[in-house]
PDB file of C-alpha atoms in Angstrom:
ATOM      1  CA  MET K 184      25.281 188.022 164.805  1.00 98.00           C
ATOM      2  CA  ILE K 185      24.951 185.837 167.891  1.00 98.00           C
ATOM      3  CA  LEU K 186      27.953 184.549 169.840  1.00 99.00           C
ATOM      4  CA  PHE K 187      27.558 181.759 172.387  1.00 99.00           C
ATOM      5  CA  ASP K 188      29.800 180.863 175.284  1.00 98.00           C
ATOM      6  CA  LEU K 189      30.008 177.092 175.763  1.00 98.00           C
ATOM      7  CA  ASP K 190      30.348 175.813 179.368  1.00 96.00           C
ATOM      8  CA  GLY K 191      27.310 176.769 181.422  1.00 97.00           C
ATOM      9  CA  THR K 192      25.618 178.362 178.418  1.00 98.00           C
ATOM     10  CA  LEU K 193      25.131 175.462 175.999  1.00 99.00           C
ATOM     11  CA  ILE K 194      26.790 172.498 177.722  1.00 98.00           C
ATOM     12  CA  ASP K 195      27.302 171.120 181.226  1.00 97.00           C
ATOM     13  CA  SER K 196      30.741 169.615 181.714  1.00 94.00           C
ATOM     14  CA  THR K 197      30.933 170.375 185.432  1.00 95.00           C
ATOM     15  CA  ASP K 198      31.446 166.773 186.561  1.00 95.00           C
ATOM     16  CA  ALA K 199      34.148 166.185 183.959  1.00 95.00           C
ATOM     17  CA  ILE K 200      35.984 169.379 184.907  1.00 96.00           C
ATOM     18  CA  VAL K 201      35.829 168.849 188.675  1.00 97.00           C
ATOM     19  CA  SER K 202      36.835 165.179 188.557  1.00 97.00           C
ATOM     20  CA  THR K 203      39.715 165.979 186.199  1.00 98.00           C
ATOM     21  CA  PHE K 204      41.016 168.719 188.486  1.00 98.00           C
ATOM     22  CA  ARG K 205      41.004 166.233 191.353  1.00 98.00           C
ATOM     23  CA  PHE K 206      42.779 163.684 189.125  1.00 98.00           C
ATOM     24  CA  ALA K 207      45.489 166.236 188.253  1.00 98.00           C
ATOM     25  CA  PHE K 208      45.998 167.148 191.921  1.00 98.00           C
ATOM     26  CA  LYS K 209      46.371 163.481 192.827  1.00 97.00           C
ATOM     27  CA  GLU K 210      48.694 162.678 189.926  1.00 98.00           C
ATOM     28  CA  GLN K 211      50.930 165.627 190.781  1.00 98.00           C
ATOM     29  CA  GLY K 212      50.942 164.798 194.504  1.00 97.00           C
ATOM     30  CA  PHE K 213      49.195 168.006 195.557  1.00 97.00           C
ATOM     31  CA  ASP K 214      47.170 167.920 198.767  1.00 96.00           C
ATOM     32  CA  PHE K 215      44.131 169.900 197.643  1.00 97.00           C
ATOM     33  CA  ARG K 216      42.048 170.824 200.691  1.00 95.00           C
ATOM     34  CA  GLY K 217      39.435 172.821 198.813  1.00 96.00           C
ATOM     35  CA  SER K 218      35.897 171.901 197.825  1.00 97.00           C
ATOM     36  CA  ASP K 219      34.223 171.128 194.509  1.00 97.00           C
ATOM     37  CA  LYS K 220      32.614 174.577 194.785  1.00 96.00           C
ATOM     38  CA  ASN K 221      36.053 176.206 194.836  1.00 97.00           C
ATOM     39  CA  ILE K 222      36.755 174.556 191.478  1.00 97.00           C
ATOM     40  CA  LYS K 223      33.313 175.324 190.022  1.00 95.00           C
ATOM     41  CA  ASP K 224      33.614 179.001 190.965  1.00 94.00           C
ATOM     42  CA  LEU K 225      36.597 179.325 188.621  1.00 95.00           C
ATOM     43  CA  ILE K 226      35.109 177.588 185.577  1.00 93.00           C
ATOM     44  CA  GLY K 227      35.458 179.902 182.602  1.00 91.00           C
ATOM     45  CA  TYR K 228      39.006 180.970 183.402  1.00 93.00           C
ATOM     46  CA  PRO K 229      41.980 179.417 181.548  1.00 94.00           C
ATOM     47  CA  LEU K 230      43.294 176.236 183.200  1.00 96.00           C
ATOM     48  CA  ASP K 231      46.603 177.756 184.328  1.00 96.00           C
ATOM     49  CA  ILE K 232      44.800 180.553 186.162  1.00 96.00           C
ATOM     50  CA  MET K 233      42.376 178.071 187.746  1.00 97.00           C
ATOM     51  CA  PHE K 234      45.204 175.904 189.070  1.00 98.00           C
ATOM     52  CA  GLU K 235      47.103 178.930 190.398  1.00 98.00           C
ATOM     53  CA  ARG K 236      44.036 180.236 192.228  1.00 97.00           C
ATOM     54  CA  LEU K 237      43.539 176.774 193.730  1.00 98.00           C
ATOM     55  CA  GLY K 238      47.020 176.898 195.235  1.00 97.00           C
ATOM     56  CA  VAL K 239      49.450 175.537 192.641  1.00 97.00           C
ATOM     57  CA  SER K 240      52.707 177.475 192.248  1.00 96.00           C
ATOM     58  CA  LYS K 241      53.253 179.342 188.987  1.00 96.00           C
ATOM     59  CA  GLN K 242      56.413 177.293 188.337  1.00 97.00           C
ATOM     60  CA  LYS K 243      54.550 173.980 188.390  1.00 97.00           C
ATOM     61  CA  VAL K 244      51.203 174.989 186.930  1.00 98.00           C
ATOM     62  CA  TRP K 245      51.839 173.659 183.400  1.00 98.00           C
ATOM     63  CA  ASP K 246      52.560 170.163 184.742  1.00 98.00           C
ATOM     64  CA  TYR K 247      49.069 170.228 186.245  1.00 98.00           C
ATOM     65  CA  VAL K 248      47.578 171.550 183.011  1.00 97.00           C
ATOM     66  CA  ASP K 249      49.215 168.646 181.137  1.00 97.00           C
ATOM     67  CA  SER K 250      47.798 166.115 183.622  1.00 98.00           C
ATOM     68  CA  TYR K 251      44.386 167.703 183.248  1.00 97.00           C
ATOM     69  CA  LYS K 252      44.433 167.700 179.456  1.00 95.00           C
ATOM     70  CA  ASN K 253      45.603 164.094 179.183  1.00 95.00           C
ATOM     71  CA  ARG K 254      42.619 162.865 181.192  1.00 96.00           C
ATOM     72  CA  TYR K 255      40.026 165.379 179.990  1.00 95.00           C
ATOM     73  CA  ARG K 256      40.735 164.402 176.393  1.00 92.00           C
ATOM     74  CA  VAL K 257      39.587 160.854 177.222  1.00 93.00           C
ATOM     75  CA  ILE K 258      36.459 161.610 179.268  1.00 95.00           C
ATOM     76  CA  SER K 259      35.191 164.974 178.024  1.00 94.00           C
ATOM     77  CA  VAL K 260      32.694 163.770 175.417  1.00 96.00           C
ATOM     78  CA  GLU K 261      31.031 161.045 177.467  1.00 95.00           C
ATOM     79  CA  GLN K 262      30.851 163.173 180.633  1.00 95.00           C
ATOM     80  CA  THR K 263      29.427 166.305 179.001  1.00 97.00           C
ATOM     81  CA  THR K 264      25.717 166.928 178.512  1.00 98.00           C
ATOM     82  CA  LEU K 265      23.821 169.463 176.446  1.00 98.00           C
ATOM     83  CA  LEU K 266      21.896 171.865 178.654  1.00 98.00           C
ATOM     84  CA  GLU K 267      18.119 171.854 178.469  1.00 97.00           C
ATOM     85  CA  ASN K 268      16.844 173.932 175.503  1.00 98.00           C
ATOM     86  CA  ALA K 269      20.398 174.478 174.206  1.00 99.00           C
ATOM     87  CA  PHE K 270      19.896 172.631 170.925  1.00 98.00           C
ATOM     88  CA  GLU K 271      16.647 174.498 170.298  1.00 98.00           C
ATOM     89  CA  ALA K 272      18.403 177.780 171.121  1.00 99.00           C
ATOM     90  CA  VAL K 273      21.147 177.194 168.561  1.00 99.00           C
ATOM     91  CA  GLN K 274      18.681 176.041 165.895  1.00 98.00           C
ATOM     92  CA  PHE K 275      16.466 179.083 166.454  1.00 99.00           C
ATOM     93  CA  ALA K 276      19.473 181.425 166.521  1.00 99.00           C
ATOM     94  CA  SER K 277      20.709 180.063 163.191  1.00 98.00           C
ATOM     95  CA  LYS K 278      17.365 180.967 161.602  1.00 98.00           C
ATOM     96  CA  ILE K 279      17.525 184.618 162.639  1.00 98.00           C
ATOM     97  CA  ALA K 280      21.262 185.374 162.642  1.00 97.00           C
ATOM     98  CA  ARG K 281      24.783 184.200 161.885  1.00 97.00           C
ATOM     99  CA  VAL K 282      26.026 182.163 164.841  1.00 99.00           C
ATOM    100  CA  SER K 283      29.458 181.408 166.348  1.00 99.00           C
ATOM    101  CA  VAL K 284      31.033 180.062 169.553  1.00 99.00           C
ATOM    102  CA  VAL K 285      33.485 181.979 171.756  1.00 99.00           C
ATOM    103  CA  THR K 286      34.935 179.737 174.468  1.00 98.00           C
ATOM    104  CA  THR K 287      37.972 179.427 176.708  1.00 96.00           C
ATOM    105  CA  LYS K 288      37.897 175.663 176.142  1.00 95.00           C
ATOM    106  CA  THR K 289      40.340 174.571 173.434  1.00 94.00           C
ATOM    107  CA  ARG K 290      38.985 173.552 170.038  1.00 95.00           C
ATOM    108  CA  MET K 291      40.574 170.117 170.564  1.00 92.00           C
ATOM    109  CA  TYR K 292      37.843 169.426 173.146  1.00 93.00           C
ATOM    110  CA  THR K 293      35.150 171.741 171.823  1.00 96.00           C
ATOM    111  CA  ILE K 294      34.754 170.231 168.353  1.00 97.00           C
ATOM    112  CA  PRO K 295      34.298 166.578 169.486  1.00 96.00           C
ATOM    113  CA  ILE K 296      31.781 167.682 172.138  1.00 97.00           C
ATOM    114  CA  LEU K 297      29.750 169.702 169.633  1.00 98.00           C
ATOM    115  CA  ASP K 298      30.018 166.913 167.051  1.00 98.00           C
ATOM    116  CA  ASN K 299      28.628 164.477 169.616  1.00 97.00           C
ATOM    117  CA  PHE K 300      25.481 166.605 169.882  1.00 98.00           C
ATOM    118  CA  ASN K 301      25.187 167.112 166.093  1.00 97.00           C
ATOM    119  CA  ILE K 302      25.343 170.846 166.611  1.00 98.00           C
ATOM    120  CA  THR K 303      28.670 171.878 165.030  1.00 98.00           C
ATOM    121  CA  GLN K 304      27.175 172.687 161.628  1.00 98.00           C
ATOM    122  CA  TYR K 305      25.219 175.626 163.020  1.00 99.00           C
ATOM    123  CA  PHE K 306      28.365 177.575 163.922  1.00 99.00           C
ATOM    124  CA  GLU K 307      30.203 179.718 161.415  1.00 98.00           C
ATOM    125  CA  VAL K 308      33.282 180.234 163.616  1.00 99.00           C
ATOM    126  CA  ILE K 309      34.439 178.378 166.741  1.00 99.00           C
ATOM    127  CA  THR K 310      37.025 180.398 168.653  1.00 98.00           C
ATOM    128  CA  GLY K 311      38.874 178.441 171.349  1.00 97.00           C
ATOM    129  CA  ARG K 312      41.635 179.190 173.835  1.00 96.00           C
ATOM    130  CA  GLU K 313      44.424 178.403 171.370  1.00 96.00           C
ATOM    131  CA  ASN K 314      43.074 180.871 168.813  1.00 98.00           C
ATOM    132  CA  VAL K 315      43.792 183.941 170.934  1.00 98.00           C
ATOM    133  CA  GLU K 316      46.638 185.398 172.930  1.00 98.00           C
ATOM    134  CA  ASN K 317      44.346 186.983 175.515  1.00 98.00           C
ATOM    135  CA  PRO K 318      41.341 184.934 176.722  1.00 97.00           C
ATOM    136  CA  LYS K 319      38.137 186.342 178.221  1.00 98.00           C
ATOM    137  CA  PRO K 320      37.536 188.774 179.856  1.00 98.00           C
ATOM    138  CA  HIS K 321      39.842 190.439 177.300  1.00 98.00           C
ATOM    139  CA  PRO K 322      37.838 191.446 174.207  1.00 98.00           C
ATOM    140  CA  GLU K 323      40.190 189.624 171.801  1.00 99.00           C
ATOM    141  CA  PRO K 324      38.129 186.387 171.537  1.00 98.00           C
ATOM    142  CA  ILE K 325      35.044 188.303 170.412  1.00 98.00           C
ATOM    143  CA  LEU K 326      36.940 190.729 168.187  1.00 98.00           C
ATOM    144  CA  LYS K 327      38.828 187.910 166.474  1.00 98.00           C
ATOM    145  CA  THR K 328      35.604 185.957 165.923  1.00 98.00           C
ATOM    146  CA  LEU K 329      33.884 188.997 164.422  1.00 97.00           C
ATOM    147  CA  ALA K 330      36.860 189.650 162.136  1.00 97.00           C
ATOM    148  CA  GLN K 331      36.545 186.097 160.797  1.00 97.00           C
ATOM    149  CA  MET K 332      32.835 186.723 160.241  1.00 97.00           C
ATOM    150  CA  ASN K 333      33.626 189.935 158.299  1.00 95.00           C
ATOM    151  CA  TYR K 334      31.748 192.005 160.834  1.00 93.00           C
ATOM    152  CA  ASP K 335      30.597 195.447 159.718  1.00 90.00           C
ATOM    153  CA  LYS K 336      30.002 197.626 162.776  1.00 84.00           C
ATOM    154  CA  ASN K 337      27.764 199.971 160.791  1.00 82.00           C
ATOM    155  CA  LYS K 338      25.475 197.161 159.701  1.00 79.00           C
ATOM    156  CA  ASP K 339      25.730 194.211 162.086  1.00 87.00           C
ATOM    157  CA  GLU K 340      24.174 193.987 165.547  1.00 94.00           C
ATOM    158  CA  VAL K 341      26.093 191.580 167.797  1.00 98.00           C
ATOM    159  CA  TYR K 342      24.939 189.710 170.921  1.00 98.00           C
ATOM    160  CA  MET K 343      27.213 187.727 173.228  1.00 99.00           C
ATOM    161  CA  ILE K 344      25.365 185.178 175.386  1.00 99.00           C
ATOM    162  CA  GLY K 345      27.174 183.810 178.433  1.00 99.00           C
ATOM    163  CA  ASP K 346      26.787 182.657 182.006  1.00 98.00           C
ATOM    164  CA  THR K 347      29.740 184.328 183.769  1.00 97.00           C
ATOM    165  CA  LYS K 348      31.141 187.798 184.276  1.00 97.00           C
ATOM    166  CA  LEU K 349      34.034 186.825 181.992  1.00 97.00           C
ATOM    167  CA  ASP K 350      31.639 186.566 179.038  1.00 98.00           C
ATOM    168  CA  LEU K 351      29.880 189.808 179.861  1.00 99.00           C
ATOM    169  CA  ILE K 352      33.032 191.840 180.515  1.00 98.00           C
ATOM    170  CA  CYS K 353      34.451 190.483 177.258  1.00 98.00           C
ATOM    171  CA  ALA K 354      31.304 191.671 175.457  1.00 98.00           C
ATOM    172  CA  ASN K 355      31.358 195.072 177.121  1.00 98.00           C
ATOM    173  CA  GLU K 356      35.034 195.583 176.272  1.00 98.00           C
ATOM    174  CA  ALA K 357      34.362 194.543 172.662  1.00 97.00           C
ATOM    175  CA  LYS K 358      31.426 196.983 172.602  1.00 96.00           C
ATOM    176  CA  VAL K 359      28.785 194.397 171.712  1.00 97.00           C
ATOM    177  CA  ASN K 360      25.510 193.558 173.469  1.00 98.00           C
ATOM    178  CA  ALA K 361      25.871 191.303 176.521  1.00 98.00           C
ATOM    179  CA  ILE K 362      23.159 188.864 177.637  1.00 99.00           C
ATOM    180  CA  GLY K 363      23.595 186.840 180.821  1.00 99.00           C
ATOM    181  CA  VAL K 364      22.000 183.427 181.322  1.00 99.00           C
ATOM    182  CA  LEU K 365      21.181 181.652 184.591  1.00 98.00           C
ATOM    183  CA  CYS K 366      21.736 178.060 183.422  1.00 98.00           C
ATOM    184  CA  GLY K 367      25.426 178.056 184.338  1.00 96.00           C
ATOM    185  CA  TYR K 368      27.821 179.165 187.042  1.00 93.00           C
ATOM    186  CA  SER K 369      26.550 182.602 188.141  1.00 95.00           C
ATOM    187  CA  ASP K 370      23.488 183.973 189.870  1.00 96.00           C
ATOM    188  CA  GLU K 371      21.363 186.883 188.723  1.00 98.00           C
ATOM    189  CA  GLU K 372      22.849 189.366 191.188  1.00 98.00           C
ATOM    190  CA  GLU K 373      26.348 188.698 189.847  1.00 97.00           C
ATOM    191  CA  LEU K 374      25.336 188.944 186.185  1.00 98.00           C
ATOM    192  CA  LEU K 375      23.366 192.168 186.670  1.00 99.00           C
ATOM    193  CA  LYS K 376      26.620 193.908 187.616  1.00 98.00           C
ATOM    194  CA  TYR K 377      27.714 193.587 183.980  1.00 99.00           C
ATOM    195  CA  THR K 378      24.498 193.692 181.928  1.00 99.00           C
ATOM    196  CA  ASN K 379      20.871 194.679 182.408  1.00 98.00           C
ATOM    197  CA  ILE K 380      19.679 191.731 180.291  1.00 99.00           C
ATOM    198  CA  VAL K 381      19.580 188.384 182.123  1.00 99.00           C
ATOM    199  CA  LYS K 382      17.507 185.428 180.927  1.00 99.00           C
ATOM    200  CA  LYS K 383      16.778 181.930 182.240  1.00 99.00           C
ATOM    201  CA  ASP K 384      18.743 180.135 179.532  1.00 99.00           C
ATOM    202  CA  ALA K 385      20.070 180.400 175.976  1.00 99.00           C
ATOM    203  CA  LEU K 386      16.677 179.753 174.393  1.00 99.00           C
ATOM    204  CA  GLU K 387      15.051 182.579 176.360  1.00 99.00           C
ATOM    205  CA  ALA K 388      17.940 184.823 175.303  1.00 99.00           C
ATOM    206  CA  ILE K 389      17.370 183.986 171.629  1.00 99.00           C
ATOM    207  CA  LYS K 390      13.615 184.535 171.973  1.00 99.00           C
ATOM    208  CA  TYR K 391      14.401 187.958 173.442  1.00 98.00           C
ATOM    209  CA  ILE K 392      16.757 188.828 170.567  1.00 98.00           C
ATOM    210  CA  SER K 393      14.144 187.717 168.028  1.00 98.00           C
ATOM    211  CA  THR K 394      11.719 190.373 169.310  1.00 97.00           C
ATOM    212  CA  LEU K 395      14.109 193.281 168.847  1.00 95.00           C
TER     213      LEU K 395
END
């Protein structure tokens, strides 16, 4: 079984995310003095946590999340690209294993994005933010996905492929194999703190799995 993260692993929605954060700050009248990098460094966390860490008070954070969602819903598909080799990675993975997505993005955005790239049909389960109580790095997203796939721990080998520590900690906590990829938001030094397997991108990760 192979589980893919989405942002930074299969897709690049950086521009859409950053511009929508700035839109939400402006709409809510918040004087954000940070940089685009400050926003990018938090990609992978749930929106409410991202806004809080960027300075928004806990009491007002859901107003910002609403502003974000209203705009992101409109622009997400056209401003998201498939990462190089991602389509090939998913196709190859589907030939050697059962494949699913585990993301902190909600399914409301995830499905249209995947549909746009004609890639949805390869995934058995797509677990989004609204499907779990506890998002990554908690193990629940992986464990819930595996339950839906009728995972048998005595028979099934599981690999989680992701580009941030959230993905890898989630995998470690769920007691499945963690593979880091360098096509997203983290460097090799960061990823090696949580796994000893780091590859250039999702396709290289799948090639590695295919040799085991």
